[in-house]
């Protein structure tokens, strides 16, 4: 299987390891990828190989596509647990992200009032007031933190901004005052001659210190499950993921593990 792009604004529903029956919303171009990270494990591939000629879908296009799908699903009696913003890159880069969230919450209330609204984000735009406010309103504000060391984030997540720092990100994450879920992916492998393993004690101690400071309502721990652009990457064993989870739970933080 090769890395993929989502060819529609609304896709699925699919069964998510972490969220249940999930209807996906892609706020990025359907012919390419736009992201402020360039992760070695991204199922959509590397940024450079996925350039778009179309740009972001409009807020109206997103609303109409989501309304039609939700209406059709309700008419068929389909089950839905969550509407999840993911897709071909970082959803909060969409220039009308806040309005899209407002529209989605209204549609959810109309068609599937018990479903949750989730956003999977790398947290690089949470310094923007409109993005921060919008994420505060969703049911599952799921933000990425794969490591507590700058050097590791730069090797695994490869942020586009040269000024990125974990310390600054943690400060921004603390502003949610616990109204967030941290998702962390653990892996092993090699890239451009550098060994990668964010499960060592040297890596886990600063990551856990960041988790303790952020104090999220939950931490989602998982490992790679799909094709990755860096072919050397390896899954972490269930036993190791469980060990990491126990250490987080010992801090009094709810933890979910997806193998």
PDB file of N, CA and C in Angstrom, residues 8 19 22-23 30 63 82 97 121 141 145 148 190 203 208 231 233 251 258:
ATOM      1  N   UNK A   8     -11.807  13.653  -1.340  1.00  0.00           N
ATOM      2  CA  UNK A   8     -13.074  14.327  -1.116  1.00  0.00           C
ATOM      3  C   UNK A   8     -12.995  15.204   0.122  1.00  0.00           C
ATOM      4  N   UNK A  19     -11.527   6.638  18.117  1.00  0.00           N
ATOM      5  CA  UNK A  19     -12.728   7.459  18.237  1.00  0.00           C
ATOM      6  C   UNK A  19     -14.028   6.746  17.924  1.00  0.00           C
ATOM      7  N   UNK A  22     -16.289   7.088  12.604  1.00  0.00           N
ATOM      8  CA  UNK A  22     -15.873   8.470  12.377  1.00  0.00           C
ATOM      9  C   UNK A  22     -16.111   8.892  10.933  1.00  0.00           C
ATOM     10  N   UNK A  23     -16.777  10.022  10.768  1.00  0.00           N
ATOM     11  CA  UNK A  23     -16.926  10.653   9.458  1.00  0.00           C
ATOM     12  C   UNK A  23     -15.858  11.720   9.329  1.00  0.00           C
ATOM     13  N   UNK A  30      -7.980  18.690  -2.162  1.00  0.00           N
ATOM     14  CA  UNK A  30      -8.240  17.276  -2.470  1.00  0.00           C
ATOM     15  C   UNK A  30      -7.219  16.732  -3.471  1.00  0.00           C
ATOM     16  N   UNK A  63     -19.525  23.085   4.160  1.00  0.00           N
ATOM     17  CA  UNK A  63     -20.835  22.986   4.812  1.00  0.00           C
ATOM     18  C   UNK A  63     -21.805  22.153   3.979  1.00  0.00           C
ATOM     19  N   UNK A  82     -18.622  10.166  15.712  1.00  0.00           N
ATOM     20  CA  UNK A  82     -17.802  11.377  15.723  1.00  0.00           C
ATOM     21  C   UNK A  82     -17.620  11.927  14.309  1.00  0.00           C
ATOM     22  N   UNK A  97     -11.289  28.349   9.346  1.00  0.00           N
ATOM     23  CA  UNK A  97     -11.425  27.218  10.255  1.00  0.00           C
ATOM     24  C   UNK A  97     -12.482  27.466  11.331  1.00  0.00           C
ATOM     25  N   UNK A 121      -5.012  17.769  15.289  1.00  0.00           N
ATOM     26  CA  UNK A 121      -4.171  18.908  14.907  1.00  0.00           C
ATOM     27  C   UNK A 121      -2.760  18.738  15.452  1.00  0.00           C
ATOM     28  N   UNK A 141     -10.637  18.005  21.425  1.00  0.00           N
ATOM     29  CA  UNK A 141      -9.570  18.871  20.944  1.00  0.00           C
ATOM     30  C   UNK A 141      -8.268  18.084  21.066  1.00  0.00           C
ATOM     31  N   UNK A 145       1.734  15.820  20.412  1.00  0.00           N
ATOM     32  CA  UNK A 145       3.033  16.029  21.062  1.00  0.00           C
ATOM     33  C   UNK A 145       3.752  14.686  21.062  1.00  0.00           C
ATOM     34  N   UNK A 148       9.401  15.376  23.767  1.00  0.00           N
ATOM     35  CA  UNK A 148       9.651  16.529  24.616  1.00  0.00           C
ATOM     36  C   UNK A 148      10.946  17.242  24.311  1.00  0.00           C
ATOM     37  N   UNK A 190      15.015   4.764  11.295  1.00  0.00           N
ATOM     38  CA  UNK A 190      16.196   5.516  10.892  1.00  0.00           C
ATOM     39  C   UNK A 190      15.819   6.445   9.752  1.00  0.00           C
ATOM     40  N   UNK A 203      14.206  10.075  26.088  1.00  0.00           N
ATOM     41  CA  UNK A 203      13.108  10.736  25.380  1.00  0.00           C
ATOM     42  C   UNK A 203      11.858  10.842  26.255  1.00  0.00           C
ATOM     43  N   UNK A 208       7.196  13.203  29.388  1.00  0.00           N
ATOM     44  CA  UNK A 208       6.303  13.079  30.544  1.00  0.00           C
ATOM     45  C   UNK A 208       6.272  14.373  31.364  1.00  0.00           C
ATOM     46  N   UNK A 231      10.461   4.479   4.912  1.00  0.00           N
ATOM     47  CA  UNK A 231      10.166   3.046   4.913  1.00  0.00           C
ATOM     48  C   UNK A 231      10.810   2.272   6.054  1.00  0.00           C
ATOM     49  N   UNK A 233      10.624   2.845   9.244  1.00  0.00           N
ATOM     50  CA  UNK A 233       9.948   2.994  10.531  1.00  0.00           C
ATOM     51  C   UNK A 233       9.303   1.684  10.984  1.00  0.00           C
ATOM     52  N   UNK A 251       0.373   9.550  36.861  1.00  0.00           N
ATOM     53  CA  UNK A 251       0.275  10.985  37.104  1.00  0.00           C
ATOM     54  C   UNK A 251      -1.176  11.429  37.285  1.00  0.00           C
ATOM     55  N   UNK A 258      -3.778   2.745  21.488  1.00  0.00           N
ATOM     56  CA  UNK A 258      -4.193   2.096  20.237  1.00  0.00           C
ATOM     57  C   UNK A 258      -2.990   1.359  19.682  1.00  0.00           C
TER      58      UNK A 258
END
